[in-house]
mmCIF file of C-alpha atoms in Angstrom:
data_model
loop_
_atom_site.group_PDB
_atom_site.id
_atom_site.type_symbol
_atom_site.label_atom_id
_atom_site.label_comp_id
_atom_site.label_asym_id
_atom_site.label_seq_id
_atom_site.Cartn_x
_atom_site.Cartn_y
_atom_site.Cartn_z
ATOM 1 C CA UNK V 1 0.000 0.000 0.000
ATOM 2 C CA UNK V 2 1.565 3.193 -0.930
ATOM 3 C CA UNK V 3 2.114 5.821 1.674
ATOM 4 C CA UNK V 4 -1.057 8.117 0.413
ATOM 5 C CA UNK V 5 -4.007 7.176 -1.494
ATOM 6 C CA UNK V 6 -4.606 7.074 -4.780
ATOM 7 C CA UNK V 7 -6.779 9.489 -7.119
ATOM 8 C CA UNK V 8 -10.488 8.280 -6.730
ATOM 9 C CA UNK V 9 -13.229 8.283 -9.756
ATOM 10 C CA UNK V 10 -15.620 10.251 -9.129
ATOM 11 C CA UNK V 11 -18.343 9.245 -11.564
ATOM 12 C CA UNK V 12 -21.737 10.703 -10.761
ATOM 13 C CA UNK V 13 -23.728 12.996 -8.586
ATOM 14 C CA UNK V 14 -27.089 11.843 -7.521
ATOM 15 C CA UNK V 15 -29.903 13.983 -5.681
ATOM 16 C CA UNK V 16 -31.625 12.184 -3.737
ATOM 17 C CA UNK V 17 -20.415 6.620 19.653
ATOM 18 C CA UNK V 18 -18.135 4.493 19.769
ATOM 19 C CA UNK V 19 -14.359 6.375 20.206
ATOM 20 C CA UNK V 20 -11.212 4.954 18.241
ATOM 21 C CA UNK V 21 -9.690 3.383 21.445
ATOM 22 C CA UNK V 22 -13.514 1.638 21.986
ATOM 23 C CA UNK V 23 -13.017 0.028 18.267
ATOM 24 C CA UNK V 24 -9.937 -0.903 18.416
ATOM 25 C CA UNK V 25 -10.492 -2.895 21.969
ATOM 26 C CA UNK V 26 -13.572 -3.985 20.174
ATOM 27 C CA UNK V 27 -11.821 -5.476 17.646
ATOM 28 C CA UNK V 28 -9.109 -7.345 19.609
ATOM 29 C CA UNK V 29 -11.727 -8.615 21.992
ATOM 30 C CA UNK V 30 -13.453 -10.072 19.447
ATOM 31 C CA UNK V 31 -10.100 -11.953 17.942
ATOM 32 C CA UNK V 32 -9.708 -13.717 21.306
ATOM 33 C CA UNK V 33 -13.336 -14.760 21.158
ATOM 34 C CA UNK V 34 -13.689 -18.242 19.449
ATOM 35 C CA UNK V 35 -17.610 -17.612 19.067
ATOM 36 C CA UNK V 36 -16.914 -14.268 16.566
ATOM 37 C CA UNK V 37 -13.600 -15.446 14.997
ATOM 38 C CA UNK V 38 -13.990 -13.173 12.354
ATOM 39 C CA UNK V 39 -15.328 -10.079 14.491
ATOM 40 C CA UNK V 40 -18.520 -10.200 12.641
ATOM 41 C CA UNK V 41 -19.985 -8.163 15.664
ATOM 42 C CA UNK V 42 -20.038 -4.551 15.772
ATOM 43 C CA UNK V 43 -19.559 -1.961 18.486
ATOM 44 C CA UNK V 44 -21.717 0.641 17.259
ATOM 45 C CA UNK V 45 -25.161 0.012 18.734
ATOM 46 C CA UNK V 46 -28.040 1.360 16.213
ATOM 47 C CA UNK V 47 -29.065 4.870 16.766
ATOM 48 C CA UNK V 48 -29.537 7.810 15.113
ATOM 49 C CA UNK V 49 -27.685 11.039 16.668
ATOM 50 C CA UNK V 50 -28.872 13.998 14.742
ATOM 51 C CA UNK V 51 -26.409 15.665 17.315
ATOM 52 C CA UNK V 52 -22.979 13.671 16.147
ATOM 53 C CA UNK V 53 -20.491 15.018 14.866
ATOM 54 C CA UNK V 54 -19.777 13.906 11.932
ATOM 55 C CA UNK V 55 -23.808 13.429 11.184
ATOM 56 C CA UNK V 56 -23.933 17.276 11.334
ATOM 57 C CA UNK V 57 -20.888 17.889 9.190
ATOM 58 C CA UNK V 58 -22.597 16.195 6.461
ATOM 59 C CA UNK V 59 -25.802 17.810 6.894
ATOM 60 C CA UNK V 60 -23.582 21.506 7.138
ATOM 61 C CA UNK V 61 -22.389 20.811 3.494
ATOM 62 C CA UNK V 62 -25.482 18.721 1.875
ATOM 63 C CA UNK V 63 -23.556 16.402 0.717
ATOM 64 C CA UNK V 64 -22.197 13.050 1.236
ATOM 65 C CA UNK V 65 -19.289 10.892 -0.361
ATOM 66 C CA UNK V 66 -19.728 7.370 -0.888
ATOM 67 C CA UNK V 67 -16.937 5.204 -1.949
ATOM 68 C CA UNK V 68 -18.256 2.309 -4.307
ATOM 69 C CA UNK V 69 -17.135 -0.817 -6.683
ATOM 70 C CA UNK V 70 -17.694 0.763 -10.475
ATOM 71 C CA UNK V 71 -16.746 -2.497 -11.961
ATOM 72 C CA UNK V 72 -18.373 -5.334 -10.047
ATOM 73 C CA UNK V 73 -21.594 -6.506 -11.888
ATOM 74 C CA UNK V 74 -24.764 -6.807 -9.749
ATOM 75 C CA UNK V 75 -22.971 -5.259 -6.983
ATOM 76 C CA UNK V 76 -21.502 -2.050 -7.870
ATOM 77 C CA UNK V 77 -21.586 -0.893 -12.140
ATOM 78 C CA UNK V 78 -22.209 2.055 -14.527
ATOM 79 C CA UNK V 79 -25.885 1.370 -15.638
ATOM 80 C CA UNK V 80 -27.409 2.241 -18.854
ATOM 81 C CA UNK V 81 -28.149 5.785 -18.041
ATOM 82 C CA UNK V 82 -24.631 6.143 -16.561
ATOM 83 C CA UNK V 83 -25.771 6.408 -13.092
ATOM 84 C CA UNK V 84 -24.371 3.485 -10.546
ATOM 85 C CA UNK V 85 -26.679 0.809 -10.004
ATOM 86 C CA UNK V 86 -26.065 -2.547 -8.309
ATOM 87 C CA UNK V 87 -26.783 -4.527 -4.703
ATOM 88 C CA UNK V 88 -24.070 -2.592 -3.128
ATOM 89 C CA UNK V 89 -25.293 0.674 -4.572
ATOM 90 C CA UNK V 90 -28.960 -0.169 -3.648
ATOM 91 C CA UNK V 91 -27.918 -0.035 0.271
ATOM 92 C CA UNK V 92 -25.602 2.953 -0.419
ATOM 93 C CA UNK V 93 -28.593 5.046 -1.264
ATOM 94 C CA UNK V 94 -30.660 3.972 1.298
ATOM 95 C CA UNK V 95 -28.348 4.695 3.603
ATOM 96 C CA UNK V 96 -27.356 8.401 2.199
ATOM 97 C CA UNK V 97 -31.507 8.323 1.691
ATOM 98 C CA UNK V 98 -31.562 8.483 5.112
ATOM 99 C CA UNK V 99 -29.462 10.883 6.463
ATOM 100 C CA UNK V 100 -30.612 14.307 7.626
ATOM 101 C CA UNK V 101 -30.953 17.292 5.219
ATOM 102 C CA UNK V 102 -31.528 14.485 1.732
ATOM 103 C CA UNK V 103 -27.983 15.170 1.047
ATOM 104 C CA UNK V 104 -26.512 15.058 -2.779
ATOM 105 C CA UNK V 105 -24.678 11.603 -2.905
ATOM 106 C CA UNK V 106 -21.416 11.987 -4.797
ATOM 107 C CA UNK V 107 -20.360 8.555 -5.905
ATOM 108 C CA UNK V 108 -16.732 7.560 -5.691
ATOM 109 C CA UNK V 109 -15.632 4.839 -7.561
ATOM 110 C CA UNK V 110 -13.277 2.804 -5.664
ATOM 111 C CA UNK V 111 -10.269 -0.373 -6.378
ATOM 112 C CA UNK V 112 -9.806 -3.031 -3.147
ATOM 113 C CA UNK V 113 -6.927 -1.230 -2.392
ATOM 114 C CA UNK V 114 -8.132 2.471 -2.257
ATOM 115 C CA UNK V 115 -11.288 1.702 0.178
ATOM 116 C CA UNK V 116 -9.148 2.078 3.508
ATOM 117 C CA UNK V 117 -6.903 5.044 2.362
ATOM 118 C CA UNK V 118 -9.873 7.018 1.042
ATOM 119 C CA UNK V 119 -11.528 6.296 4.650
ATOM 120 C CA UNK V 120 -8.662 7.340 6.601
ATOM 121 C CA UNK V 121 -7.530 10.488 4.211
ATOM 122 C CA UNK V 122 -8.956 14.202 4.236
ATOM 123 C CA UNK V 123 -9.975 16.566 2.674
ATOM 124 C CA UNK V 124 -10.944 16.085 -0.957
ATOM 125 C CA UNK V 125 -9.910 12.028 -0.767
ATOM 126 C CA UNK V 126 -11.889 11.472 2.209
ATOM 127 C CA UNK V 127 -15.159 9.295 1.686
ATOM 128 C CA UNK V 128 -18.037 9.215 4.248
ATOM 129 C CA UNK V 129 -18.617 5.593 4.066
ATOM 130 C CA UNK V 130 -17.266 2.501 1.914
ATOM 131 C CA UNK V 131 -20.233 -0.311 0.222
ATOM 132 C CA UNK V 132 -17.975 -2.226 -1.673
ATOM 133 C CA UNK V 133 -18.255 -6.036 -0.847
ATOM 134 C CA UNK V 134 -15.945 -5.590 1.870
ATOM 135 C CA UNK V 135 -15.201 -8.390 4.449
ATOM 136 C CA UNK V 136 -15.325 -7.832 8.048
ATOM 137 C CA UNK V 137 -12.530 -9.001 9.866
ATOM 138 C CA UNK V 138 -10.550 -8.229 13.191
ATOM 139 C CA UNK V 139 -7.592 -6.554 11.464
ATOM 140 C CA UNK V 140 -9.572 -4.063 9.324
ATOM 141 C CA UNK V 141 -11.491 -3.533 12.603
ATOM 142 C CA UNK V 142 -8.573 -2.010 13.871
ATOM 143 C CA UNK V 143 -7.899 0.189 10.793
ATOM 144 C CA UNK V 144 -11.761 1.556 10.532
ATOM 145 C CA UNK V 145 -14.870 0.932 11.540
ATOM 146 C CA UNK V 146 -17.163 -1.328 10.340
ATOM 147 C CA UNK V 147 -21.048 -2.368 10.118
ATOM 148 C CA UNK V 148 -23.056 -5.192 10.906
ATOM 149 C CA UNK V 149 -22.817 -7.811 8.493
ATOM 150 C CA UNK V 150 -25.392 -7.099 5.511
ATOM 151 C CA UNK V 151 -24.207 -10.358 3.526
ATOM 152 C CA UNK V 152 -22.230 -13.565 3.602
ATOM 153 C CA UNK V 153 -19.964 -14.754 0.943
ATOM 154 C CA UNK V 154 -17.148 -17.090 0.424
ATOM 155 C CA UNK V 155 -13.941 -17.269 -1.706
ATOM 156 C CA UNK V 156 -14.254 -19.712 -4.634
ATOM 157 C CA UNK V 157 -12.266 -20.439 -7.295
ATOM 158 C CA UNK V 158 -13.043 -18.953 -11.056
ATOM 159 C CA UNK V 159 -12.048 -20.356 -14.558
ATOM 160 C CA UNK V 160 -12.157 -20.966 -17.801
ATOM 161 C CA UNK V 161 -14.983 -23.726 -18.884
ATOM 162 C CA UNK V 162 -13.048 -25.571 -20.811
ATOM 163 C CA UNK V 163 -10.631 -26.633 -17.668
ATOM 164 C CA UNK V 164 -13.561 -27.173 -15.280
ATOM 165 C CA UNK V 165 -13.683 -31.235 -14.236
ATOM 166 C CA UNK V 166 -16.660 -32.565 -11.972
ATOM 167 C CA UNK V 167 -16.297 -32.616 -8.752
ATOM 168 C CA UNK V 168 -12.859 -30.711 -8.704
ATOM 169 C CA UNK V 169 -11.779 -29.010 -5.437
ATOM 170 C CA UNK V 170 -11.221 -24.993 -5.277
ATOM 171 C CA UNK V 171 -7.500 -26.022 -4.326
ATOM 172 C CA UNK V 172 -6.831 -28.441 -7.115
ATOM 173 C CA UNK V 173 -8.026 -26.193 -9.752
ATOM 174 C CA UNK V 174 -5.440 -23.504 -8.484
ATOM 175 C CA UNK V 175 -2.874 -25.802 -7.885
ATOM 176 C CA UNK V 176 0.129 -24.844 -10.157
ATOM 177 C CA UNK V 177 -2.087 -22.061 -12.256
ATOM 178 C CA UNK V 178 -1.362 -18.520 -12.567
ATOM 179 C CA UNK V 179 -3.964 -17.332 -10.151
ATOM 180 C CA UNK V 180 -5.087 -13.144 -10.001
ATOM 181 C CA UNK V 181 -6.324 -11.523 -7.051
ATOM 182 C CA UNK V 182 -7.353 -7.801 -6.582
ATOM 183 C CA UNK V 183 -4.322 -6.205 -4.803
ATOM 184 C CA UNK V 184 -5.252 -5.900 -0.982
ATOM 185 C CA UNK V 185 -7.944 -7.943 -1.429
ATOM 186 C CA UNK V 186 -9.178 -11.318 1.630
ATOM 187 C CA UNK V 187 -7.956 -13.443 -1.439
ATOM 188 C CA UNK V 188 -4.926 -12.083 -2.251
ATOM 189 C CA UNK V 189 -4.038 -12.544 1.656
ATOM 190 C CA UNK V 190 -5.077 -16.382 1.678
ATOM 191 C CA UNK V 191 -2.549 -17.034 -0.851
ATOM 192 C CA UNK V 192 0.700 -14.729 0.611
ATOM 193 C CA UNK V 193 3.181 -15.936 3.140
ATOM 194 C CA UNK V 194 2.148 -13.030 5.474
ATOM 195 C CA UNK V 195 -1.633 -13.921 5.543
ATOM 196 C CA UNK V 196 -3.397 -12.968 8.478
ATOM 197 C CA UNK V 197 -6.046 -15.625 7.997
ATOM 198 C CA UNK V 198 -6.301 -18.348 10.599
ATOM 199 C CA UNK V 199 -4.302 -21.189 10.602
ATOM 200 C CA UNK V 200 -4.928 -23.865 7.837
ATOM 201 C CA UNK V 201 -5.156 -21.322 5.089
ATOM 202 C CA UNK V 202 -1.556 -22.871 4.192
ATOM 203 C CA UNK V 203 -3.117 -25.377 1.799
ATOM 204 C CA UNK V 204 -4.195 -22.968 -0.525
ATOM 205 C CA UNK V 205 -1.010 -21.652 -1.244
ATOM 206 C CA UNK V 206 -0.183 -24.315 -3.804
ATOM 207 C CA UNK V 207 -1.546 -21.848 -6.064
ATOM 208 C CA UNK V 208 1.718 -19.768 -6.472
ATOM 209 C CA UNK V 209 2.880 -17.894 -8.891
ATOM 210 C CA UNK V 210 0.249 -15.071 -8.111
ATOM 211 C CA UNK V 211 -1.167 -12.459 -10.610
ATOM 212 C CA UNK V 212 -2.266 -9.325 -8.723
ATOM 213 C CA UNK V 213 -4.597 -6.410 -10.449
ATOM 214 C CA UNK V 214 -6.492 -3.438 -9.474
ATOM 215 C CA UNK V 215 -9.807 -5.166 -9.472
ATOM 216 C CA UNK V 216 -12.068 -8.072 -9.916
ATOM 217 C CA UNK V 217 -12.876 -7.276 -13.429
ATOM 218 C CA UNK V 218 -9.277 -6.619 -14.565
ATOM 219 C CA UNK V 219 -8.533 -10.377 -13.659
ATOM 220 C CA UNK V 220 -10.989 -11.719 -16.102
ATOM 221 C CA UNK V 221 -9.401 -9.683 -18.448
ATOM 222 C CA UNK V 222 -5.895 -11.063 -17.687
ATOM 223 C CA UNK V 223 -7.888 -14.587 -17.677
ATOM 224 C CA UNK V 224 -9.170 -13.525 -20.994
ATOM 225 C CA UNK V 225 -5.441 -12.679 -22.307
ATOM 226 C CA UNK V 226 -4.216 -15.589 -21.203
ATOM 227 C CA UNK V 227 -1.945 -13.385 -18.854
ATOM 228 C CA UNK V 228 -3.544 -15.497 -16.369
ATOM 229 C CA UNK V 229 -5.155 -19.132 -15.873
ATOM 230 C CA UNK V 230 -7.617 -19.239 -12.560
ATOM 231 C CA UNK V 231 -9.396 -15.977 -10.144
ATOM 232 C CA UNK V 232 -9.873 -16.227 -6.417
ATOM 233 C CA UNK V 233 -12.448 -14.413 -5.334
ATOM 234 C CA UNK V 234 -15.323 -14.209 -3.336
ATOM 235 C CA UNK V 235 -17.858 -15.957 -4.959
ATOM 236 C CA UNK V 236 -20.754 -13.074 -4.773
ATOM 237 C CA UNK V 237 -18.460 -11.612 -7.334
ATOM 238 C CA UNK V 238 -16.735 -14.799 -9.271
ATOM 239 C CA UNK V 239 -20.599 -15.267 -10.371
ATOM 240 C CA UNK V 240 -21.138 -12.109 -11.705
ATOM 241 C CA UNK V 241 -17.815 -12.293 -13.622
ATOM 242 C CA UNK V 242 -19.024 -15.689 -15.004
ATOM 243 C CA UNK V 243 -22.522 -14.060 -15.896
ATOM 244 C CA UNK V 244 -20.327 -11.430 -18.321
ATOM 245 C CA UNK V 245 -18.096 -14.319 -19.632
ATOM 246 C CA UNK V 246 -20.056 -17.727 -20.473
ATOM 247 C CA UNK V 247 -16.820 -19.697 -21.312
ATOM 248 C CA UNK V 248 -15.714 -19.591 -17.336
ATOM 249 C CA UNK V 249 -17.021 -21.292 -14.489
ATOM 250 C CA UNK V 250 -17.211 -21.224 -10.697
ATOM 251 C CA UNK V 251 -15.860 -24.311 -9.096
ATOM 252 C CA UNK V 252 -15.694 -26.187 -5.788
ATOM 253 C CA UNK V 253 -17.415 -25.535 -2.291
ATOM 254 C CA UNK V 254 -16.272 -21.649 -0.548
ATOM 255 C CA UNK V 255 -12.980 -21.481 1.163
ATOM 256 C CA UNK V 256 -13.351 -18.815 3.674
ATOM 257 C CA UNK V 257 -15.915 -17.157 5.552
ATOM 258 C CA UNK V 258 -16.472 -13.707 3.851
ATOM 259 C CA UNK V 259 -18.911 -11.043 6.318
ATOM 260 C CA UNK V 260 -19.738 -8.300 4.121
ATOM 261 C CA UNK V 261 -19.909 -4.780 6.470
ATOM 262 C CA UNK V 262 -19.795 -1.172 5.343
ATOM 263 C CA UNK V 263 -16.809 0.883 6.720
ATOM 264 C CA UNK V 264 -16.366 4.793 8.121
ATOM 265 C CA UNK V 265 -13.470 5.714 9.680
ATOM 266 C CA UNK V 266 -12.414 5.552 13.010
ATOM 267 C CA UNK V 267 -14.094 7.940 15.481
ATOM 268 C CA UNK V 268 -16.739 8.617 13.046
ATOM 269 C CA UNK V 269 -18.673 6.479 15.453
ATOM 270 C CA UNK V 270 -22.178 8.766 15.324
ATOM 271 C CA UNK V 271 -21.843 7.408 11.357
ATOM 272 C CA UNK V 272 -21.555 3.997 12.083
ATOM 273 C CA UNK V 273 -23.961 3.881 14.863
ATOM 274 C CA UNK V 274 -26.317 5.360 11.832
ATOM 275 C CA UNK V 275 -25.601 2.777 9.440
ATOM 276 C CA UNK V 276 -26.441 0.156 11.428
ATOM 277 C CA UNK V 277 -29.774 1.247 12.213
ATOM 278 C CA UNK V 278 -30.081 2.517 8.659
ATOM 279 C CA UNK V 279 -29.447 -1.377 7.907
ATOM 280 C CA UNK V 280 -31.460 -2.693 11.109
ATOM 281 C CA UNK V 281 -34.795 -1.039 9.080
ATOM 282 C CA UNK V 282 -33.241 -2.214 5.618
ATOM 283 C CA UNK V 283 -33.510 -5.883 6.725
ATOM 284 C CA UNK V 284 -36.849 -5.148 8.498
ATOM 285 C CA UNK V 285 -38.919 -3.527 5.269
ATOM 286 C CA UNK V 286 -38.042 -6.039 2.579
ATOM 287 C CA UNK V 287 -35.866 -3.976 0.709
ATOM 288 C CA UNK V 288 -32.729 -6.483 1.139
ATOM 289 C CA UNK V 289 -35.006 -8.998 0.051
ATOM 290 C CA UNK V 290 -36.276 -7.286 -3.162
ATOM 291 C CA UNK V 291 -32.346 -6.242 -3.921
ATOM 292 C CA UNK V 292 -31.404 -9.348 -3.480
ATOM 293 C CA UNK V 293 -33.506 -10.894 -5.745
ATOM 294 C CA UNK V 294 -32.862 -8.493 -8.423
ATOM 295 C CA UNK V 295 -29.326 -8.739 -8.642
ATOM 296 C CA UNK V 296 -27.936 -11.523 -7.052
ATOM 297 C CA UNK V 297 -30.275 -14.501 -6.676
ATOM 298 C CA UNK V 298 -30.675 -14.733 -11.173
ATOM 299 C CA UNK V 299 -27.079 -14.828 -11.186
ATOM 300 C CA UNK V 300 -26.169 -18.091 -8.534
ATOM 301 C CA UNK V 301 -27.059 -20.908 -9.976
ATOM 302 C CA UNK V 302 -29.367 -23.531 -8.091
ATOM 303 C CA UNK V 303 -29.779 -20.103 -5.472
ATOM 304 C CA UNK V 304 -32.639 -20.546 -2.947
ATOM 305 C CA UNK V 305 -34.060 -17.176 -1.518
ATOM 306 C CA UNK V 306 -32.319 -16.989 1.556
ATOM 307 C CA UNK V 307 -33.074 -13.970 4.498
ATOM 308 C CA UNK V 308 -30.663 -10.970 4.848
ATOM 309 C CA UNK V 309 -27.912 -12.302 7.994
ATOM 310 C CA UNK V 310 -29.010 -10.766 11.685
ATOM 311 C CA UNK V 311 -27.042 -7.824 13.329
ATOM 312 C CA UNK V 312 -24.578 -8.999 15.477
ATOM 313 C CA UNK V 313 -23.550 -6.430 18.720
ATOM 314 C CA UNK V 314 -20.779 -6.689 21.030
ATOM 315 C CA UNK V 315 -22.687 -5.060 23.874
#
């Protein structure tokens, strides 16, 4: 990671608590705990503080910045009329929908490895919040803070058709391939010497030599060049790739545990606190449910409607 963010895209324009210290104990409380291994709860109890901080600063400049995926399809794209659109997005407005004032929502289009940085900066590369199928877990806890957990993925393993066998692990079909990851990304960690995934992730590194790239979407394209031969990634977004290129497939059962949570920065706790009970009344009215079945339940093959996953709290 370079020592100060990159340039975000900033695409379109659309009308429409807890302290640092408290996270970050949060967060290593919840690594020693072997009932929320991956620190799936949050600290930030719903509520909505018109008073907080950082709720009024948005509602002082009627506006709010919302970091995004611009090249994940179904979760976070450029639709026909140029205007994001996606699952991802869908929660992203609701949540900006929300907030006091109706402010302008400028969308931010966002690579893995930008989403922290553009959290953390100021100024003009700071971003409110982060939607951006982003996996909870107890290190980024430490670096911002996170949401509940709106959605639960898995890595799996991506490629092309014509190498797919029945019945073929997610580790054999990377084993000895040219395998790309989004920089920064869970699956770029489970297959690096300094992973901070729990022990046992070792057996997935037969997968060496890796292919890194900016995003998702610039992996098929190595995949499609040849540049690359397999693409770990979670498989909310492996399916989507496959539903833009019919000569891959997804293979073998998920290899990780992937909590999806939307991230502020540290101390913005009065936003967090927000979210959550933004998301508390997004699982409650059934628009999860109707998102989800527009954009990600046509796209899984054999996919059952399944519920939106209940809010976990620390306290």
């Amino acid at each position: 990671m370079t020592a100060g963010p990159a340039s975000p895209r900033t695409v379109a324009t659309a009308g429409s608590a807890a302290a640092p210290g408290q996270a970050l104990a949060a967060g290593a409380q919840a690594a020693a705990n072997p009932s929320d291994p991956h620190c799936k709860a949050s600290p930030f109890q719903p509520h909505e503080d018109l008073n907080g901080q950082t709720i009024k600063a948005i509602q002082a400049k009627g506006s709010v910045t919302v970091g995004v995926d611009l090249n994940d399809y179904h979760w976070g794209f450029l639709g026909p009329d140029g205007q994001p659109a996606g699952f991802d997005v869908d929660i992203a407005r609701a949540i900006a929908q929300s907030l006091p004032g109706n402010p302008r929502i400028n969308w931010v289009g966002l690579d893995d490895d930008q989403r922290i940085p553009h959290l953390n900066a100021t100024g003009d590369q700071h971003v409110d919040f982060v939607v951006h199928t982003m996996t909870i877990n107890c290190d980024r806890r430490t670096k911002v803070a996170m949401s509940t957990v709106y959605f639960e993925a898995g890595q799996r393993v991506l490629i092309p058709s014509s190498q797919a066998h029945t019945g073929e692990s997610g580790p054999d079909a990377m084993k000895g391939k040219r395998v790309c990851t989004a920089t920064n990304s869970t699956a770029s960690d489970l297959l690096t010497a300094d992973s901070k995934l729990p022990q046992g992730s070792q057996k997935y590194r037969a997968a060496l030599p890796l292919v890194t790239a900016d995003s998702e979407l610039d992996c098929l394209v190595k995949l499609q060049l040849g540049q690359a031969d397999a693409i770990l990634t979670d498989d909310a977004i492996a399916y989507g790739l496959a539903a833009q290129d019919p000569q891959t497939a997804v293979v073998g059962d998920q290899l990780t545990d992937e909590p999806y949570g939307i991230a502020t920065a540290l101390g913005e706790g009065d936003l967090a606190s927000w979210i959550n009970q933004a998301l508390e009344t997004y699982r409650t009215n059934g628009s999860w449910q109707t998102s989800y079945n527009k954009w990600i339940k046509p796209y899984v093959p054999g996919q059952a409607e399944i519920p939106p996953p209940p809010a976990q709290y620390t306290n």
